[in-house]
Coordinates of C-alpha atoms and ligand atoms in Angstrom, one line a residue:
M1 CA -52.6 -33.8 -25.0
F2 CA -49.5 -33.1 -22.9
V3 CA -49.6 -33.0 -19.1
R4 CA -49.4 -29.6 -17.4
A5 CA -47.6 -30.4 -14.2
A6 CA -49.3 -28.6 -11.3
E7 CA -46.1 -28.3 -9.5
K8 CA -44.5 -25.7 -11.8
P9 CA -43.5 -23.0 -9.3
L10 CA -44.3 -20.2 -11.7
V11 CA -47.8 -21.5 -12.4
A12 CA -48.5 -22.2 -8.7
V13 CA -47.5 -18.6 -7.9
L14 CA -49.7 -17.2 -10.7
Q15 CA -52.5 -19.2 -9.2
G16 CA -52.0 -17.6 -5.8
S17 CA -49.3 -19.6 -3.9
A18 CA -46.3 -17.9 -2.3
Y19 CA -42.8 -19.4 -2.8
N20 CA -39.6 -18.4 -1.0
P21 CA -37.4 -17.8 -2.9
P22 CA -39.8 -16.7 -5.7
P23 CA -39.7 -18.1 -9.2
V24 CA -37.6 -16.0 -11.5
W25 CA -37.5 -15.2 -15.3
F26 CA -36.7 -12.1 -17.3
L27 CA -38.4 -9.9 -19.8
R28 CA -36.4 -10.3 -23.1
Q29 CA -34.3 -13.1 -21.6
A30 CA -33.6 -14.3 -25.1
G31 CA -31.9 -11.7 -27.3
R32 CA -28.9 -9.8 -28.4
Y33 CA -27.1 -9.7 -25.1
L34 CA -26.5 -13.5 -25.5
P35 CA -23.6 -14.5 -27.8
E36 CA -25.5 -17.7 -28.7
Y37 CA -28.5 -15.6 -29.9
R38 CA -26.3 -13.4 -32.0
K39 CA -24.8 -16.5 -33.7
L40 CA -28.3 -17.9 -34.7
R41 CA -29.4 -14.4 -35.6
R42 CA -26.7 -14.3 -38.3
E43 CA -28.2 -17.4 -39.9
S44 CA -31.4 -15.5 -40.7
P45 CA -31.9 -12.8 -43.3
D46 CA -34.0 -10.7 -40.9
F47 CA -35.6 -10.8 -37.5
L48 CA -39.1 -11.7 -38.6
S49 CA -37.8 -14.7 -40.6
L50 CA -36.1 -15.8 -37.4
C51 CA -39.4 -15.6 -35.5
N52 CA -41.1 -17.5 -38.3
T53 CA -38.6 -20.4 -38.4
P54 CA -39.8 -22.7 -35.5
E55 CA -36.5 -24.7 -35.2
L56 CA -34.5 -21.6 -34.8
A57 CA -37.1 -19.8 -32.6
A58 CA -37.3 -22.8 -30.4
R59 CA -33.6 -23.0 -29.9
I60 CA -33.5 -19.3 -29.1
T61 CA -36.4 -19.7 -26.6
L62 CA -34.4 -22.4 -24.8
Q63 CA -31.1 -20.5 -24.7
P64 CA -31.7 -18.6 -21.4
V65 CA -33.3 -21.7 -19.8
D66 CA -30.3 -23.8 -20.6
R67 CA -27.8 -21.1 -19.5
F68 CA -29.5 -19.8 -16.3
G69 CA -32.1 -22.4 -15.3
V70 CA -34.8 -19.7 -15.1
D71 CA -38.3 -20.9 -14.1
A72 CA -39.9 -20.0 -17.4
A73 CA -39.3 -20.0 -21.1
I74 CA -41.0 -17.2 -23.0
V75 CA -41.6 -18.1 -26.6
F76 CA -39.4 -16.2 -29.0
S77 CA -41.5 -14.0 -31.2
D78 CA -42.7 -10.4 -31.3
I79 CA -45.8 -8.3 -30.6
L80 CA -45.8 -7.0 -34.2
I81 CA -46.5 -10.4 -35.7
V82 CA -50.2 -9.5 -35.3
P83 CA -50.2 -6.6 -37.8
H84 CA -47.9 -8.6 -40.0
G85 CA -50.4 -11.5 -39.9
M86 CA -53.3 -9.2 -40.6
G87 CA -51.7 -8.0 -43.8
R88 CA -49.8 -4.9 -42.8
T89 CA -46.2 -4.4 -43.9
V90 CA -43.8 -4.8 -41.0
R91 CA -40.0 -4.6 -41.3
F92 CA -37.3 -4.6 -38.7
L93 CA -34.3 -2.5 -39.8
E94 CA -31.0 -3.5 -38.3
G95 CA -30.4 -1.6 -35.1
E96 CA -33.3 0.8 -35.8
G97 CA -36.3 -1.1 -34.6
P98 CA -39.6 -1.8 -36.4
F99 CA -41.1 0.1 -39.3
L100 CA -44.7 -0.4 -40.5
T101 CA -46.6 1.2 -43.3
P102 CA -48.7 3.7 -41.4
L103 CA -52.4 3.0 -41.1
R104 CA -54.5 6.1 -41.4
C105 CA -58.1 5.5 -42.6
E106 CA -61.1 3.4 -42.2
A107 CA -60.4 1.5 -45.4
D108 CA -57.1 0.3 -43.9
I109 CA -58.9 -1.1 -40.9
D110 CA -61.6 -2.8 -43.1
A111 CA -58.9 -4.4 -45.1
L112 CA -57.3 -6.1 -42.1
D113 CA -57.4 -9.9 -42.3
A114 CA -59.1 -11.0 -39.1
D115 CA -57.9 -14.6 -39.3
G116 CA -54.4 -13.7 -40.4
A117 CA -53.1 -13.1 -36.9
V118 CA -53.4 -16.8 -36.2
E119 CA -53.4 -18.3 -39.6
R120 CA -50.3 -16.5 -40.9
N121 CA -48.5 -17.1 -37.6
R122 CA -48.9 -20.8 -37.4
S123 CA -45.1 -21.1 -37.0
L124 CA -45.4 -19.5 -33.6
M125 CA -47.6 -22.4 -32.4
E126 CA -45.1 -24.9 -33.9
T127 CA -42.3 -23.2 -31.9
L128 CA -44.4 -23.6 -28.7
R129 CA -44.9 -27.3 -29.5
L130 CA -41.1 -27.8 -30.1
V131 CA -40.2 -25.9 -26.9
R132 CA -42.8 -27.8 -24.9
R133 CA -41.1 -31.1 -25.7
E134 CA -37.7 -29.9 -24.5
L135 CA -38.8 -28.4 -21.1
D136 CA -38.6 -30.3 -17.9
D137 CA -41.8 -30.5 -15.8
R138 CA -40.8 -27.6 -13.5
T139 CA -40.2 -25.0 -16.1
A140 CA -43.2 -23.1 -17.4
L141 CA -43.8 -22.0 -20.9
I142 CA -45.2 -18.5 -21.5
G143 CA -46.9 -17.3 -24.6
F144 CA -47.7 -13.6 -25.3
A145 CA -49.2 -10.9 -27.4
G146 CA -49.1 -7.1 -27.4
G147 CA -51.9 -5.1 -25.9
P148 CA -54.3 -3.8 -28.6
I149 CA -53.5 -0.1 -28.0
T150 CA -49.8 -0.8 -28.1
I151 CA -50.1 -2.7 -31.4
A152 CA -52.4 0.1 -32.7
A153 CA -49.9 2.8 -31.8
Y154 CA -47.2 1.0 -33.9
M155 CA -49.6 0.5 -36.8
I156 CA -50.8 4.2 -36.8
D157 CA -47.4 5.8 -36.4
G158 CA -45.4 3.2 -38.3
S159 CA -42.6 3.2 -35.7
G160 CA -41.9 3.7 -32.1
G161 CA -41.1 7.0 -30.5
E162 CA -43.5 9.7 -29.3
F163 CA -46.5 8.3 -31.2
H164 CA -47.7 11.7 -32.3
A165 CA -50.0 10.4 -35.1
T166 CA -51.7 8.0 -32.6
K167 CA -52.2 10.8 -30.1
R168 CA -53.6 13.1 -32.8
L169 CA -56.0 10.3 -34.1
M170 CA -57.2 9.7 -30.5
K171 CA -58.2 13.3 -30.3
D172 CA -59.5 13.9 -33.9
D173 CA -61.3 10.6 -34.6
P174 CA -61.5 8.4 -31.4
G175 CA -64.2 6.2 -33.1
L176 CA -61.6 5.1 -35.6
V177 CA -59.2 4.1 -32.8
D178 CA -62.1 2.2 -31.2
R179 CA -62.6 0.2 -34.3
L180 CA -59.0 -0.6 -34.8
V181 CA -58.6 -1.6 -31.1
A182 CA -61.7 -3.8 -31.3
R183 CA -60.3 -5.6 -34.3
L184 CA -56.9 -6.1 -32.6
A185 CA -58.5 -7.3 -29.3
D186 CA -60.2 -10.1 -31.3
A187 CA -56.9 -10.9 -33.1
V188 CA -55.0 -11.0 -29.8
T189 CA -57.6 -13.2 -28.2
G190 CA -57.3 -15.7 -31.0
L191 CA -53.6 -15.7 -30.9
L192 CA -53.5 -16.2 -27.1
L193 CA -55.9 -19.1 -27.3
A194 CA -53.9 -20.7 -30.1
Q195 CA -50.7 -20.4 -28.0
I196 CA -52.5 -22.0 -25.0
E197 CA -53.7 -24.9 -27.2
A198 CA -50.1 -25.3 -28.5
G199 CA -48.8 -25.7 -24.9
A200 CA -48.4 -22.3 -23.2
D201 CA -48.9 -22.6 -19.4
A202 CA -49.6 -18.9 -19.0
V203 CA -49.8 -15.9 -21.4
Q204 CA -48.7 -12.3 -21.0
V205 CA -50.2 -9.2 -22.6
F206 CA -47.5 -6.6 -23.2
D207 CA -49.3 -3.2 -23.2
S208 CA -46.0 -1.4 -23.4
W209 CA -47.5 2.0 -24.4
A210 CA -50.4 2.0 -22.0
G211 CA -48.6 4.9 -20.4
L212 CA -49.5 7.0 -23.4
L213 CA -53.1 7.1 -22.2
E214 CA -52.6 10.0 -19.7
E215 CA -56.3 10.6 -19.0
S216 CA -58.3 8.2 -17.0
A217 CA -61.1 8.1 -19.6
S218 CA -58.8 7.1 -22.4
F219 CA -56.9 4.6 -20.2
D220 CA -60.3 3.0 -19.5
R221 CA -61.4 3.1 -23.1
W222 CA -58.3 1.8 -24.8
C223 CA -56.4 -0.2 -22.2
I224 CA -58.7 -1.5 -19.6
G225 CA -61.8 -2.2 -21.8
P226 CA -60.1 -4.2 -24.5
T227 CA -58.0 -6.1 -22.0
R228 CA -61.0 -7.0 -20.0
R229 CA -62.6 -8.5 -23.1
I230 CA -59.5 -10.4 -24.0
V231 CA -59.1 -11.8 -20.4
G232 CA -62.9 -12.7 -20.3
S233 CA -62.7 -14.6 -23.6
V234 CA -59.6 -16.5 -22.7
R235 CA -61.0 -17.4 -19.2
E236 CA -64.2 -18.7 -20.8
V237 CA -62.2 -21.3 -22.8
H238 CA -59.3 -21.9 -20.4
P239 CA -60.2 -20.8 -16.9
R240 CA -57.1 -22.3 -15.3
I241 CA -54.5 -20.7 -17.6
P242 CA -53.2 -17.5 -16.0
V243 CA -53.2 -14.2 -18.0
I244 CA -50.5 -11.8 -16.8
G245 CA -51.2 -8.1 -17.7
F246 CA -48.5 -5.5 -18.2
P247 CA -49.8 -2.0 -18.7
R248 CA -46.3 -0.5 -18.6
G249 CA -46.2 3.0 -17.2
A250 CA -49.7 2.8 -15.7
G251 CA -48.4 4.3 -12.4
E252 CA -51.3 4.9 -10.0
R253 CA -53.6 3.0 -12.4
Y254 CA -52.1 -0.5 -11.9
A255 CA -54.6 -1.3 -9.2
Q256 CA -57.7 -0.4 -11.1
Y257 CA -56.3 -2.2 -14.2
A258 CA -55.9 -5.4 -12.1
R259 CA -59.4 -5.1 -10.6
K260 CA -61.3 -4.1 -13.7
T261 CA -59.6 -6.4 -16.3
G262 CA -59.6 -9.5 -14.2
V263 CA -56.0 -10.5 -15.1
H264 CA -54.7 -13.3 -12.9
A265 CA -51.4 -11.5 -12.3
L266 CA -49.7 -8.1 -12.9
Q267 CA -46.3 -7.4 -14.3
V268 CA -45.1 -4.0 -13.1
D269 CA -42.4 -1.7 -14.4
Q270 CA -39.4 -0.3 -12.4
D271 CA -41.2 2.9 -11.4
V272 CA -43.5 1.1 -9.1
P273 CA -42.2 1.4 -5.5
L274 CA -41.9 -1.7 -3.3
G275 CA -44.7 -0.5 -1.0
A276 CA -47.1 -0.1 -3.9
M277 CA -46.2 -3.6 -5.2
R278 CA -47.0 -4.9 -1.7
D279 CA -50.4 -3.3 -1.9
L280 CA -51.0 -4.7 -5.4
Q281 CA -50.3 -8.2 -4.0
S282 CA -53.5 -7.9 -2.1
I283 CA -55.3 -7.8 -5.4
C284 CA -53.3 -10.5 -7.3
P285 CA -49.9 -12.0 -7.8
V286 CA -47.2 -9.5 -8.8
Q287 CA -44.3 -9.9 -11.2
G288 CA -41.3 -7.5 -11.4
N289 CA -39.6 -5.1 -11.1
L290 CA -35.8 -4.7 -10.9
D291 CA -34.5 -1.8 -13.1
P292 CA -32.8 -3.3 -16.2
G293 CA -30.1 -0.6 -15.7
I294 CA -29.2 -2.0 -12.4
L295 CA -28.8 -5.5 -14.0
L296 CA -26.6 -3.9 -16.6
A297 CA -24.4 -2.4 -13.9
G298 CA -24.4 -5.6 -11.8
G299 CA -22.3 -6.1 -8.6
D300 CA -23.2 -5.4 -5.0
M301 CA -25.8 -2.7 -5.7
M302 CA -27.7 -5.2 -7.9
R303 CA -27.5 -7.9 -5.3
R304 CA -28.7 -5.6 -2.6
R305 CA -31.6 -4.3 -4.6
A306 CA -32.7 -7.9 -5.7
R307 CA -32.7 -9.1 -2.1
S308 CA -34.7 -6.1 -0.9
I309 CA -37.3 -6.8 -3.6
V310 CA -37.5 -10.5 -2.6
M311 CA -37.7 -9.8 1.1
G312 CA -40.1 -6.9 0.7
L313 CA -42.6 -9.1 -1.2
E314 CA -42.1 -12.3 0.7
G315 CA -45.1 -14.2 2.1
S316 CA -47.4 -13.2 -0.8
S317 CA -47.4 -14.3 -4.5
H318 CA -44.4 -12.8 -6.2
I319 CA -42.4 -13.7 -9.3
F320 CA -39.0 -12.1 -9.6
N321 CA -38.5 -10.2 -12.9
L322 CA -37.3 -6.9 -14.3
G323 CA -39.4 -3.8 -14.9
H324 CA -38.6 -3.9 -18.6
G325 CA -36.5 -6.0 -21.1
I326 CA -32.8 -6.9 -20.6
I327 CA -30.6 -4.2 -22.2
K328 CA -28.5 -5.3 -25.1
D329 CA -25.1 -4.6 -23.5
T330 CA -25.8 -6.6 -20.3
P331 CA -23.1 -9.1 -19.5
P332 CA -24.7 -12.6 -19.3
S333 CA -22.6 -13.1 -16.1
H334 CA -24.7 -10.4 -14.4
V335 CA -27.9 -12.4 -15.2
A336 CA -26.4 -15.6 -13.8
D337 CA -25.4 -13.7 -10.6
L338 CA -28.9 -12.3 -10.3
V339 CA -30.5 -15.7 -10.6
D340 CA -28.1 -17.0 -7.9
T341 CA -28.9 -14.0 -5.6
V342 CA -32.6 -14.5 -5.9
R343 CA -32.3 -18.3 -5.3
S344 CA -30.0 -17.8 -2.3
C345 CA -32.7 -15.7 -0.6
G346 CA -34.7 -17.6 2.0
K347 CA -32.0 -20.2 2.5
Ligands
CP3_401 O1 -38.8 -11.6 -23.9 C1 -38.4 -12.5 -24.7 O2 -37.3 -13.0 -24.6 C2 -39.3 -12.9 -25.8 C3 -39.2 -12.2 -27.0 C4 -39.8 -10.8 -27.2 C5 -39.3 -10.0 -28.2 N1 -40.1 -8.9 -28.3 C6 -38.1 -10.3 -29.1 C7 -37.4 -9.2 -29.8 C8 -40.8 -10.2 -26.6 C9 -41.7 -10.6 -25.4 C10 -41.0 -8.9 -27.3 C11 -42.1 -8.0 -27.0 C12 -42.1 -6.7 -27.7 N2 -41.7 -6.3 -29.0 C13 -42.6 -5.5 -27.1 C14 -43.2 -5.4 -25.7 C15 -42.2 -5.4 -24.6 C16 -41.4 -4.1 -24.6 O3 -40.2 -4.1 -25.0 O4 -41.9 -3.0 -24.3 C17 -42.5 -4.4 -28.0 C18 -42.8 -3.0 -27.8 C19 -41.9 -5.0 -29.2 C20 -41.7 -4.3 -30.5 C21 -40.2 -4.4 -30.8 N3 -39.6 -5.5 -31.3 C22 -39.3 -3.3 -30.8 C23 -39.6 -1.9 -30.3 C24 -38.1 -3.8 -31.2 C25 -36.8 -3.1 -31.5 C26 -36.1 -2.7 -30.2 C27 -35.0 -3.7 -29.9 O5 -34.9 -4.0 -28.8 O6 -34.4 -4.0 -30.9 C28 -38.3 -5.2 -31.5 C29 -37.2 -6.2 -32.0 C30 -37.0 -7.4 -31.1 N4 -38.0 -8.1 -30.5 C31 -35.7 -8.0 -30.8 C32 -36.0 -9.1 -30.0 C33 -35.0 -10.0 -29.5 C34 -34.4 -7.5 -31.4 C35 -34.3 -7.9 -32.8 C36 -32.9 -8.2 -33.3 O7 -32.3 -9.3 -32.9 O8 -32.4 -7.4 -34.1

């Protein structure tokens, strides 16, 4: 067993401490905006093979840590390894995003391989073990998975976009969506537990399309309910490992999501105003939420906005992050500047 140092700032904040300046890391901090990523990416035939090669995935995970000294490494992988592991066909087409064979009927759900999410993704756990060995004892390691309804939406529609097929199925056959989401919640739970056992200090659930669930009843049914089960099952086995929930686009519903799911911390998108983040801090630690477009632009406006987020949330548990992933054309120097700006607050 490895030692999990209690003094990792990110873990301490997730457990309720306040740091000034706050710990900082970024959604999609490893990826195409980094020249060193693009170089390794060329060594692999496709994106999924890259995720499935632990030596390469570990090096990519460490690239932003080495370059910027961020407080956390997030393991390099993707939310769509779950359907891939469960036996669905998943392909990433160059520059076009993911494509899956659309899932439409009950037989497709029955055919899903429940154990595959962990068993066919063992390379992810190997990546975590490799990264763990390289990190110093102040830098946290984050594992992750997609939220069940977000994964389900990609599986039903077969690609990202407006998710028309998913919305139609929610209306025409909600019971079928329930069954799929329940299967995915179990798979996600298994994958999060396996990542914790491989060395993750915290795990994040990316429910990127929670915002599709416009009505309160469907948000409860397909976002809050399954997330509550995932959080409960993870807590039962590893009560001290924080689970960060990210129901992107949840707007007014972030508070009830935090209260009802029992997540240890909330990641919020860039549409959540500072005052609302402050209110959320009375429920749990909050992570976010600079607009990635502001990071892309960089300069004085970025520095001012970053300082106002840090100062506005000071005194309660806050982790500095973006509201969504780093945009591909972002100059790495802007990211370095942002880390310096956050770290110079409170000095
Ligand atoms: O944050 C990190 O640095 C860790 C790695 C990570 C990736 N995907 C790598 C990736 C994480 C946490 C994800 C999560 C993910 N994947 C989400 C949730 C967060 C969000 O963005 O809303 C979603 C919806 C996906 C599905 C996915 N994967 C899409 C829609 C795409 C295509 C869009 C794009 O940016 O290219 C991917 C591909 C992907 N995942 C890339 C990376 C670095 C680009 C692949 C490449 O190099 O060609």
